[in-house]
CSV table of C-alpha atoms and ligand atoms in Angstrom, one decimal:
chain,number,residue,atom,x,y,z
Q,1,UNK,CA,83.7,-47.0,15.3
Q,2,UNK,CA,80.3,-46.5,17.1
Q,3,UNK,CA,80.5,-50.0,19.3
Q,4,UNK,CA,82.7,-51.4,22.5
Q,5,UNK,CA,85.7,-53.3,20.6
Q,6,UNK,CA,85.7,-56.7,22.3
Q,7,UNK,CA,89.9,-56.8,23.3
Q,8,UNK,CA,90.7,-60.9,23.2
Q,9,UNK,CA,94.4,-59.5,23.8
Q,10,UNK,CA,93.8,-58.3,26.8
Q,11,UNK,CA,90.7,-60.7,28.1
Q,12,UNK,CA,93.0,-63.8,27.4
Q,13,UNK,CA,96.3,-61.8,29.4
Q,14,UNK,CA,93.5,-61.8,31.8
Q,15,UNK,CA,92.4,-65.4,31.5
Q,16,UNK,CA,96.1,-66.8,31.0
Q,17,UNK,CA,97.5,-64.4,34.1
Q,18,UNK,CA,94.6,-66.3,36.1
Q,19,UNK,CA,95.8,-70.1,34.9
Q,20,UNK,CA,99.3,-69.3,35.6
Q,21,UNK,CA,98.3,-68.4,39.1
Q,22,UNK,CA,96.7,-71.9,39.2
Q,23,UNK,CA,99.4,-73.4,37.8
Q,24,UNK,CA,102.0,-71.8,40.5
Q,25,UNK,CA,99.5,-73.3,43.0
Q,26,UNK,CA,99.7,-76.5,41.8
Q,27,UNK,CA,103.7,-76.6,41.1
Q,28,UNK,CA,104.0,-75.9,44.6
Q,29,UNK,CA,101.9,-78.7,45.6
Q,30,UNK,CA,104.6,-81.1,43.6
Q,31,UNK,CA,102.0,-81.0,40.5
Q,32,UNK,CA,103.4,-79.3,37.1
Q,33,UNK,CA,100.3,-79.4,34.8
Q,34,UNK,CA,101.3,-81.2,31.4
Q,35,UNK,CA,100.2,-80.0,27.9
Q,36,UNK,CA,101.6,-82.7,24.7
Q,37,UNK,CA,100.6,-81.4,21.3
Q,38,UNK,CA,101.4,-83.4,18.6
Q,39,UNK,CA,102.0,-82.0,15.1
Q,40,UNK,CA,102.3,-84.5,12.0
Q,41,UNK,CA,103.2,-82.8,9.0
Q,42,UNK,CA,104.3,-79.6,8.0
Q,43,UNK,CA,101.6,-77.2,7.3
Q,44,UNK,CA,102.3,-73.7,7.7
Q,45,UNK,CA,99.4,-72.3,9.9
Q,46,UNK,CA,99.2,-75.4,11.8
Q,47,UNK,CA,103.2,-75.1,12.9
Q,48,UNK,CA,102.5,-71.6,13.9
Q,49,UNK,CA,99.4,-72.4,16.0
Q,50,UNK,CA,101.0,-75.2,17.5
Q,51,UNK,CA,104.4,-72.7,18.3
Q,52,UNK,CA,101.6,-70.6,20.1
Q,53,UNK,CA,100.2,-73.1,21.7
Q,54,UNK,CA,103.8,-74.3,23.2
Q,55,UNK,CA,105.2,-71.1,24.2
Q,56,UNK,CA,102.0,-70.2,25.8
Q,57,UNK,CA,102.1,-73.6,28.0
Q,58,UNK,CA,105.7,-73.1,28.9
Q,59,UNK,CA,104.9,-69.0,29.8
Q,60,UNK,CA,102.6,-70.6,32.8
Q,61,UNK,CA,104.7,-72.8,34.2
Q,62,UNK,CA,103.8,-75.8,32.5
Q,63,UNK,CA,105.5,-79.2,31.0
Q,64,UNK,CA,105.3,-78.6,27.6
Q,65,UNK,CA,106.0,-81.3,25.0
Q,66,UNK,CA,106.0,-81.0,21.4
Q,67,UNK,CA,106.1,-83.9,18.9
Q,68,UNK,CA,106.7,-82.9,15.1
Q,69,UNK,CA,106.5,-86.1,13.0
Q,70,UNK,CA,106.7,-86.5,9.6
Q,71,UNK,CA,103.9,-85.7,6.7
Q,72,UNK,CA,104.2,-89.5,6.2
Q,73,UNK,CA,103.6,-90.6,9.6
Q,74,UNK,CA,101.5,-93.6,9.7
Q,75,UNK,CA,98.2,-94.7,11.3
Q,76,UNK,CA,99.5,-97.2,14.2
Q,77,UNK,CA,102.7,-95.2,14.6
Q,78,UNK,CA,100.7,-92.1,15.7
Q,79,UNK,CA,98.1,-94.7,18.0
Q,80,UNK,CA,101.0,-95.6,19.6
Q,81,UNK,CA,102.4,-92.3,20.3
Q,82,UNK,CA,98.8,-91.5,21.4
Q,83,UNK,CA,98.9,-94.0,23.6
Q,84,UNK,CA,101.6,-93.3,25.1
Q,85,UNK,CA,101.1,-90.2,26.0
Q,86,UNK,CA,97.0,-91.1,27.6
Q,87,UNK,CA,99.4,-93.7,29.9
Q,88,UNK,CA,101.9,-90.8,30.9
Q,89,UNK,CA,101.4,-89.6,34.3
Q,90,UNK,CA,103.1,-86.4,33.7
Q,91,UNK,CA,101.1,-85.3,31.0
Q,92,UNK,CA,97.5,-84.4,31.6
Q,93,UNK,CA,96.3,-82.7,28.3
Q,94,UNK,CA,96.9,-84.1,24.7
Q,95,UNK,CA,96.7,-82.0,21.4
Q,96,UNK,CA,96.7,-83.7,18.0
Q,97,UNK,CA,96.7,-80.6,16.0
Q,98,UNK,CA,94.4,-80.7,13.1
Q,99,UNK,CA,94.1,-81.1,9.8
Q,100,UNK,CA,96.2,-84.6,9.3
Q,101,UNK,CA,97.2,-86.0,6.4
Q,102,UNK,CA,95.4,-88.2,4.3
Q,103,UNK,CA,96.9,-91.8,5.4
Q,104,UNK,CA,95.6,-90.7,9.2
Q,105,UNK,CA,91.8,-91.1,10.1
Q,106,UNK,CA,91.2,-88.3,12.9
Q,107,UNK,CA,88.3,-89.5,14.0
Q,108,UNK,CA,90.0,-93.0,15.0
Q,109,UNK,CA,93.0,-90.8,16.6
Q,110,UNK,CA,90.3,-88.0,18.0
Q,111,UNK,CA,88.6,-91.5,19.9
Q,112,UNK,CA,92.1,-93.2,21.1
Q,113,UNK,CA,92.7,-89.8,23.3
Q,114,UNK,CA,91.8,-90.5,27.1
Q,115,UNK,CA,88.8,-88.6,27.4
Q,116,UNK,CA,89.9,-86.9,30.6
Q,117,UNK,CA,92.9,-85.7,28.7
Q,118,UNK,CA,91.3,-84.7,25.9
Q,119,UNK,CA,91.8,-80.4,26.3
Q,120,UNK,CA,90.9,-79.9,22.3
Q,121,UNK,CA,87.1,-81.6,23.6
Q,122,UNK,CA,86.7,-83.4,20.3
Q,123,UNK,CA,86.5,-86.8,22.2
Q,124,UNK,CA,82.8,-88.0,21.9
Q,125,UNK,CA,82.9,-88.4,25.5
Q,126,UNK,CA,83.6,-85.1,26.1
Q,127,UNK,CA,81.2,-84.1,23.4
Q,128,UNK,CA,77.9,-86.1,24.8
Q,129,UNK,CA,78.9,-84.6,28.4
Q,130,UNK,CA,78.6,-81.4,27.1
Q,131,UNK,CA,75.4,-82.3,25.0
Q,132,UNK,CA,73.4,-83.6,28.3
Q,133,UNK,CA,74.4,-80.8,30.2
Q,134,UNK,CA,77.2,-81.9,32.5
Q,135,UNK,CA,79.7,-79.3,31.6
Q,136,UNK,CA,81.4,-79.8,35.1
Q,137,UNK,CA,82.5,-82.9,34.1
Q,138,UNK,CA,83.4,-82.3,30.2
Q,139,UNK,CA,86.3,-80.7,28.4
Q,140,UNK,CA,84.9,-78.3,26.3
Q,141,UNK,CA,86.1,-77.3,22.7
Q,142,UNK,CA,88.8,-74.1,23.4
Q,143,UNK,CA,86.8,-71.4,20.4
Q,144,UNK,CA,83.6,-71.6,21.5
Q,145,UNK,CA,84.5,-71.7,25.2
Q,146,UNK,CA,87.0,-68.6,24.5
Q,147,UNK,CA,84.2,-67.1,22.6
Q,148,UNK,CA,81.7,-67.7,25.4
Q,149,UNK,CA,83.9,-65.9,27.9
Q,150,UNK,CA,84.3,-62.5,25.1
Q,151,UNK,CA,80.2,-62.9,25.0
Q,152,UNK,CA,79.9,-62.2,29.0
Q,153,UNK,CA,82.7,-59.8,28.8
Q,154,UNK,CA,80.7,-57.9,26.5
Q,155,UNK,CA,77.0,-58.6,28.1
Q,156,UNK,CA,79.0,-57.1,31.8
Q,157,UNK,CA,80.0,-53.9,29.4
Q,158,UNK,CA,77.0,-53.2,28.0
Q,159,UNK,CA,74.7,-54.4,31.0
Q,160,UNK,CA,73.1,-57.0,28.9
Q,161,UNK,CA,71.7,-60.6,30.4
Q,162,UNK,CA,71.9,-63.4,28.1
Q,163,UNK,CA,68.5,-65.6,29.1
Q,164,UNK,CA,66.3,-65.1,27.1
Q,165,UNK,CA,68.1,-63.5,24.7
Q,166,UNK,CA,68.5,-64.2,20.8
Q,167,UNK,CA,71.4,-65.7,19.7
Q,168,UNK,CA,72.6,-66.4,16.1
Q,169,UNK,CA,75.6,-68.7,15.3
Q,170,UNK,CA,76.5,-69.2,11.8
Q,171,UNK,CA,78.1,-72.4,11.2
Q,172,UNK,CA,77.4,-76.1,12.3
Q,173,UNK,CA,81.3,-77.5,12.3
Q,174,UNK,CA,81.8,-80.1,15.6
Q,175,UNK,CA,84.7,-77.6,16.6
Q,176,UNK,CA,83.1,-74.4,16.7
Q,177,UNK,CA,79.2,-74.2,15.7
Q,178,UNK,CA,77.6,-77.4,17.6
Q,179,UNK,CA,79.8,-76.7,20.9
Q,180,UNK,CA,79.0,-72.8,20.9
Q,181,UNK,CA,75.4,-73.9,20.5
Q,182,UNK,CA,75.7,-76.4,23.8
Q,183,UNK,CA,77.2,-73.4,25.6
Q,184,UNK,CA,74.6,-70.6,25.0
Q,185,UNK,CA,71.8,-72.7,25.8
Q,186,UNK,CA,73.6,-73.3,29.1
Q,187,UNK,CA,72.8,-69.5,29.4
Q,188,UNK,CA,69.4,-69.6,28.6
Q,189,UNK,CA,70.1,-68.0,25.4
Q,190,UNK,CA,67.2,-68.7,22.3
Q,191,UNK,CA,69.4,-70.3,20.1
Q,192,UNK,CA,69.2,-70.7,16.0
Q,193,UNK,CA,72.1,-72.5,14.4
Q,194,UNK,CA,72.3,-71.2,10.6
Q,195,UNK,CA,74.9,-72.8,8.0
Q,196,UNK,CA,75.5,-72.7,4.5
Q,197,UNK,CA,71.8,-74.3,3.4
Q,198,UNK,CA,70.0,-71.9,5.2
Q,199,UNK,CA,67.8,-69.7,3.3
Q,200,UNK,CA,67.9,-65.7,4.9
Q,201,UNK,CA,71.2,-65.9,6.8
Q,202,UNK,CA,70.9,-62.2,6.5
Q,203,UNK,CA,67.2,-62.1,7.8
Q,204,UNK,CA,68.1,-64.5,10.1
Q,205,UNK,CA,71.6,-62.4,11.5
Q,206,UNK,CA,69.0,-59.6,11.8
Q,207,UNK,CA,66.7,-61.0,14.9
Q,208,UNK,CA,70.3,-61.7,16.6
Q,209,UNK,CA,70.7,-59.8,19.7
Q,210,UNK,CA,73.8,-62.0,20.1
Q,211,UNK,CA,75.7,-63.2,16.7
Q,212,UNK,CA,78.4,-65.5,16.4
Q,213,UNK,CA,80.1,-66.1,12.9
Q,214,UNK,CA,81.9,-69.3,11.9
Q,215,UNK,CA,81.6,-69.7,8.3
Q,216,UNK,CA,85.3,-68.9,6.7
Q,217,UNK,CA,83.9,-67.0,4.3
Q,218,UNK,CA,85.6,-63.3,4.3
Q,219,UNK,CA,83.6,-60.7,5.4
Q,220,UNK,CA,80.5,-62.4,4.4
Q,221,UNK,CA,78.5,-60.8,7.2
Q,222,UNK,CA,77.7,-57.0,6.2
Q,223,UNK,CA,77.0,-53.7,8.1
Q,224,UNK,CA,73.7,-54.4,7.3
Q,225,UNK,CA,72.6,-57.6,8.6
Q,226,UNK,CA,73.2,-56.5,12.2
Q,227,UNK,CA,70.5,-55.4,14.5
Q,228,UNK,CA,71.8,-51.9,15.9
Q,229,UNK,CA,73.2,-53.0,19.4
Q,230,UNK,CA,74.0,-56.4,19.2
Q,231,UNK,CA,76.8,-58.0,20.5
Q,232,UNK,CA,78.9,-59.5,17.3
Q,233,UNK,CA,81.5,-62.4,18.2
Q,234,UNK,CA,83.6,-63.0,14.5
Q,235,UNK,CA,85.4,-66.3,14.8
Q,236,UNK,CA,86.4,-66.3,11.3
Q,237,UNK,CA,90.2,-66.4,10.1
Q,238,UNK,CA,91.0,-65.7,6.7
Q,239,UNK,CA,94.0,-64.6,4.7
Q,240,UNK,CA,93.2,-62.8,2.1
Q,241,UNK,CA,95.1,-60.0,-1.1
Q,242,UNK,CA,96.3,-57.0,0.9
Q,243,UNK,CA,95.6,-53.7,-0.4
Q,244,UNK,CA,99.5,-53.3,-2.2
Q,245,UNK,CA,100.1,-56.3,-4.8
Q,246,UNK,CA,101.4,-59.5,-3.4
Q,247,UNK,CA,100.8,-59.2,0.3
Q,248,UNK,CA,98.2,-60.8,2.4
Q,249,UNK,CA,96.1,-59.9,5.5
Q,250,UNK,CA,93.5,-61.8,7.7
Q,251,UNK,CA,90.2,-60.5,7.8
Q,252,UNK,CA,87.1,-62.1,9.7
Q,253,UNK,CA,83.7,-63.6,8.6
Q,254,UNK,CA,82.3,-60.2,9.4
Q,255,UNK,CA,82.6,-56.8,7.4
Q,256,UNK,CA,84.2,-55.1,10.4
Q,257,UNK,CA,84.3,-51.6,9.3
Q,258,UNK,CA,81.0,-51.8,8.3
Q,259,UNK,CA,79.5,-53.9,11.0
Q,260,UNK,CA,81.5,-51.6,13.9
Q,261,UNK,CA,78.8,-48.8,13.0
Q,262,UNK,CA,75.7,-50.9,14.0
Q,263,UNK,CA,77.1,-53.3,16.6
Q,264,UNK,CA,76.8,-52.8,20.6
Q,265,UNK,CA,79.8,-54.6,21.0
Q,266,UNK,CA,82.0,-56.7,18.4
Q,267,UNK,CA,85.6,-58.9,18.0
Q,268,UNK,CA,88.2,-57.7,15.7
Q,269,UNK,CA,90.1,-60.0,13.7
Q,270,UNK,CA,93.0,-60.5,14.7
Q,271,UNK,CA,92.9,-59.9,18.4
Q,272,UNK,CA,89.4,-61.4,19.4
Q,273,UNK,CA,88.9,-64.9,19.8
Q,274,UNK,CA,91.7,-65.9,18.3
Q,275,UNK,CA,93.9,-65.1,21.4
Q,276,UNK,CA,91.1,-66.7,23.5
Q,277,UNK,CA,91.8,-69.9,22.2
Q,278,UNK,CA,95.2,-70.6,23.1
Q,279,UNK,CA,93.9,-69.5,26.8
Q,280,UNK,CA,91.2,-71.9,27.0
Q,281,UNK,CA,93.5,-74.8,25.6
Q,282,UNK,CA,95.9,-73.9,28.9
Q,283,UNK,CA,93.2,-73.6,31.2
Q,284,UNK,CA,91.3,-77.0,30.2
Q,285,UNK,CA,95.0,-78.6,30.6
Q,286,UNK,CA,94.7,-77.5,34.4
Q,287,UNK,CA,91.2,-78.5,35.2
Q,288,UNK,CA,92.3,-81.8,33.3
Q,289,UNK,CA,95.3,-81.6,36.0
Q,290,UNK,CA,93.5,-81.0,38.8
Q,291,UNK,CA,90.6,-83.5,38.1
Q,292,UNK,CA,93.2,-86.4,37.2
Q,293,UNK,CA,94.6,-85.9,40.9
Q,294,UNK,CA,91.3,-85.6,42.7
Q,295,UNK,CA,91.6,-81.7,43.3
Q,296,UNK,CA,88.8,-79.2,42.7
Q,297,UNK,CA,88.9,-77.8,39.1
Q,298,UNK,CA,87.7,-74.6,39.8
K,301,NAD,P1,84.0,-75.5,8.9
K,301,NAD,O1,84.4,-75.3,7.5
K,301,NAD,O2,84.2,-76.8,9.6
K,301,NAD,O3,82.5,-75.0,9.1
K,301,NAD,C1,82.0,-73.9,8.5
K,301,NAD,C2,80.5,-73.8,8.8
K,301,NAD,O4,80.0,-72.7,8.2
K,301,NAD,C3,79.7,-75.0,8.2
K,301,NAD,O5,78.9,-75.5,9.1
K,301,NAD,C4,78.9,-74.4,7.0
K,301,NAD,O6,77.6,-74.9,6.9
K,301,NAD,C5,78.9,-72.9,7.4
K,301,NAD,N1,78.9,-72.1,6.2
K,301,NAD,C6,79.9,-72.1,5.2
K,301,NAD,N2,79.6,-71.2,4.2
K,301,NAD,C7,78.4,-70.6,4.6
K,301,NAD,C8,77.6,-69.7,4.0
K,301,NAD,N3,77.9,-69.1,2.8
K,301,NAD,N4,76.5,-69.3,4.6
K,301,NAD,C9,76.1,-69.9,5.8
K,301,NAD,N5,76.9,-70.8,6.4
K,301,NAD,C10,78.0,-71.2,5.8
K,301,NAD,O7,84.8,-74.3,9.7
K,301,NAD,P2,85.2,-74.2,11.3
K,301,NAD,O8,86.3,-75.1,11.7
K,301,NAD,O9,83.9,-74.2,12.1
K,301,NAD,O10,85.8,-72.7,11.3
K,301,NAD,C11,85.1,-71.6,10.8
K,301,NAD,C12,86.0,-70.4,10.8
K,301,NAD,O11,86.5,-70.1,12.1
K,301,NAD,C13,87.2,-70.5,9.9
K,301,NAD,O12,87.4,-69.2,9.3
K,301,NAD,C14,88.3,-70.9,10.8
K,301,NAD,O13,89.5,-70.5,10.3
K,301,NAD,C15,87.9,-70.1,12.0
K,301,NAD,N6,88.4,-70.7,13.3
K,301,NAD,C16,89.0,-69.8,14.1
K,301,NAD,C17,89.5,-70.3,15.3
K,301,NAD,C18,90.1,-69.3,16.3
K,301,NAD,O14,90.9,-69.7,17.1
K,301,NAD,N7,89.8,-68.0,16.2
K,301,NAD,C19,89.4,-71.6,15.7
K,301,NAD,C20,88.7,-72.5,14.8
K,301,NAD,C21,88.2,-72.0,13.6
């Protein structure tokens, strides 16, 4: 391993240390910051995220509600539950954890969210704020904002400055591409958004001086399609064969061992911006918090 190994363990202990703090501030003000994440359905990685994603809230301090309903939930029953919770004055952040099954149409549920309670940021709202700039009043998506936090971790370790510089995302999903592409250009990063149509990914991974994979596609990114130096953010999570017959292990979008002899700085997977995520879903539950009681949010 020739490059700094970005730690999202100990970045998000870090970041999460920092919102309990806030959190302790706030409880002692009379104000416990509320997270509800709602699970429908029982799909294996989505009941361990959401787990995460509950133990995490309640490790800060928070009110932490958890709503498993059944695969066959229904359309209006989870609107109302939705609604409930947006007229809740106890709970200031609401998760609908993705995928859901067939019978439910996210986006409908995704739009019935309050906007100001949206923490996921998948509310158009929250989306257009973010588009036009006025990221002090959006909720922006957790990944990408986790991801953008491991980015200046790494530029600070390196002594790097992002304006100007070339960044590369791969992948143009609404939950990690588009949003990661809002926040670099914040930074004054050059920004190219490839995705499965375009035609030299590799050439164009190659001009990145900043690269950020989210494609799912296992260790699609090789050694070789990394300019020597460059700060490689791998948001990719996938299971796949281990190396003795019938187990499994999760690699990233990027050949690590590989890609860790040309990079300046890179993620592993697991323990990069995986952990960041969870983080940034507490921490946008707190600025939701503080901005639903008129407080300053940072
Ligand atoms: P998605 O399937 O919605 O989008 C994938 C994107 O990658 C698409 O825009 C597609 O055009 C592009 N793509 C697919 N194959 C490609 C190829 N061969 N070449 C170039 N581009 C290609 O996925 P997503 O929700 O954005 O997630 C991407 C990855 O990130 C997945 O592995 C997912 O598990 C992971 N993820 C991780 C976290 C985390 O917390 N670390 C959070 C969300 C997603």
């Amino acid at each position: 391993l020739s490059s700094y190994l970005i730690d999202g363990k100990a970045v998000s202990k870090a970041t999460l240390a920092k919102v309990g703090a806030e959190a302790a501030a706030l409880i002692s003000r009379g104000l416990t910051p509320g997270l509800a994440v709602v699970l429908v359905g029982s799909d294996a990685a989505s009941q361990v995220y959401v787990g995460a994603k509950g133990k995490a809230a309640k490790d800060c301090g928070f009110h932490s509600l958890q709503f498993d309903l059944p695969e066959t939930t229904g359309q209006a029953e989870l609107l109302a539950l939705v609604r409930r919770l947006n007229a809740d004055p106890q709970v200031h952040g609401i998760l609908v954890q993705l995928p859901l099954p067939r019978q439910v149409d996210s986006t409908t549920i995704l739009e019935t969210i309050a906007p100001e309670k949206d923490v996921d940021g998948f509310h158009p709202i929250n989306v257009g704020l973010a588009a036009i700039g006025a990221f002090d009043r959006a909720l922006i998506p957790c990944t990408p904002a986790g991801s953008m936090i491991l980015i200046d971790h790494a530029c600070e370790a390196l002594g790097r400055k992002l304006d100007g510089a070339e960044a590369v995302i791969i992948g143009r999903s609404n939950i990690v591409g588009k949003p990661m592409a809002q926040l670099l250009l914040r930074e004054s990063a050059t920004v190219t958004v490839a995705h499965s149509k375009t035609r030299d990914l590799a050439g164009e991974c190659r001009r990145a001086e900043i690269l950020v994979v989210a494609a799912g596609r296992p260790e699609m990114v090789r050694g070789d399609w990394i300019m020597p130096g460059a700060v490689v953010i791998d948001v990719g999570i996938n299971r796949v064969a281990g190396l003795q017959p019938g187990t499994t292990r999760l690699v990233g979008d990027v050949a690590f061992a590989e890609a860790s002899q040309v990079a300046g700085a890179i993620t592993p997977v697991p323990g990069g911006v995986g952990p960041m995520t969870i983080a940034m879903l507490l921490s946008n539950t707190v600025t939701a918090c503080c901005r639903q009681n008129g407080l300053p949010d940072d």
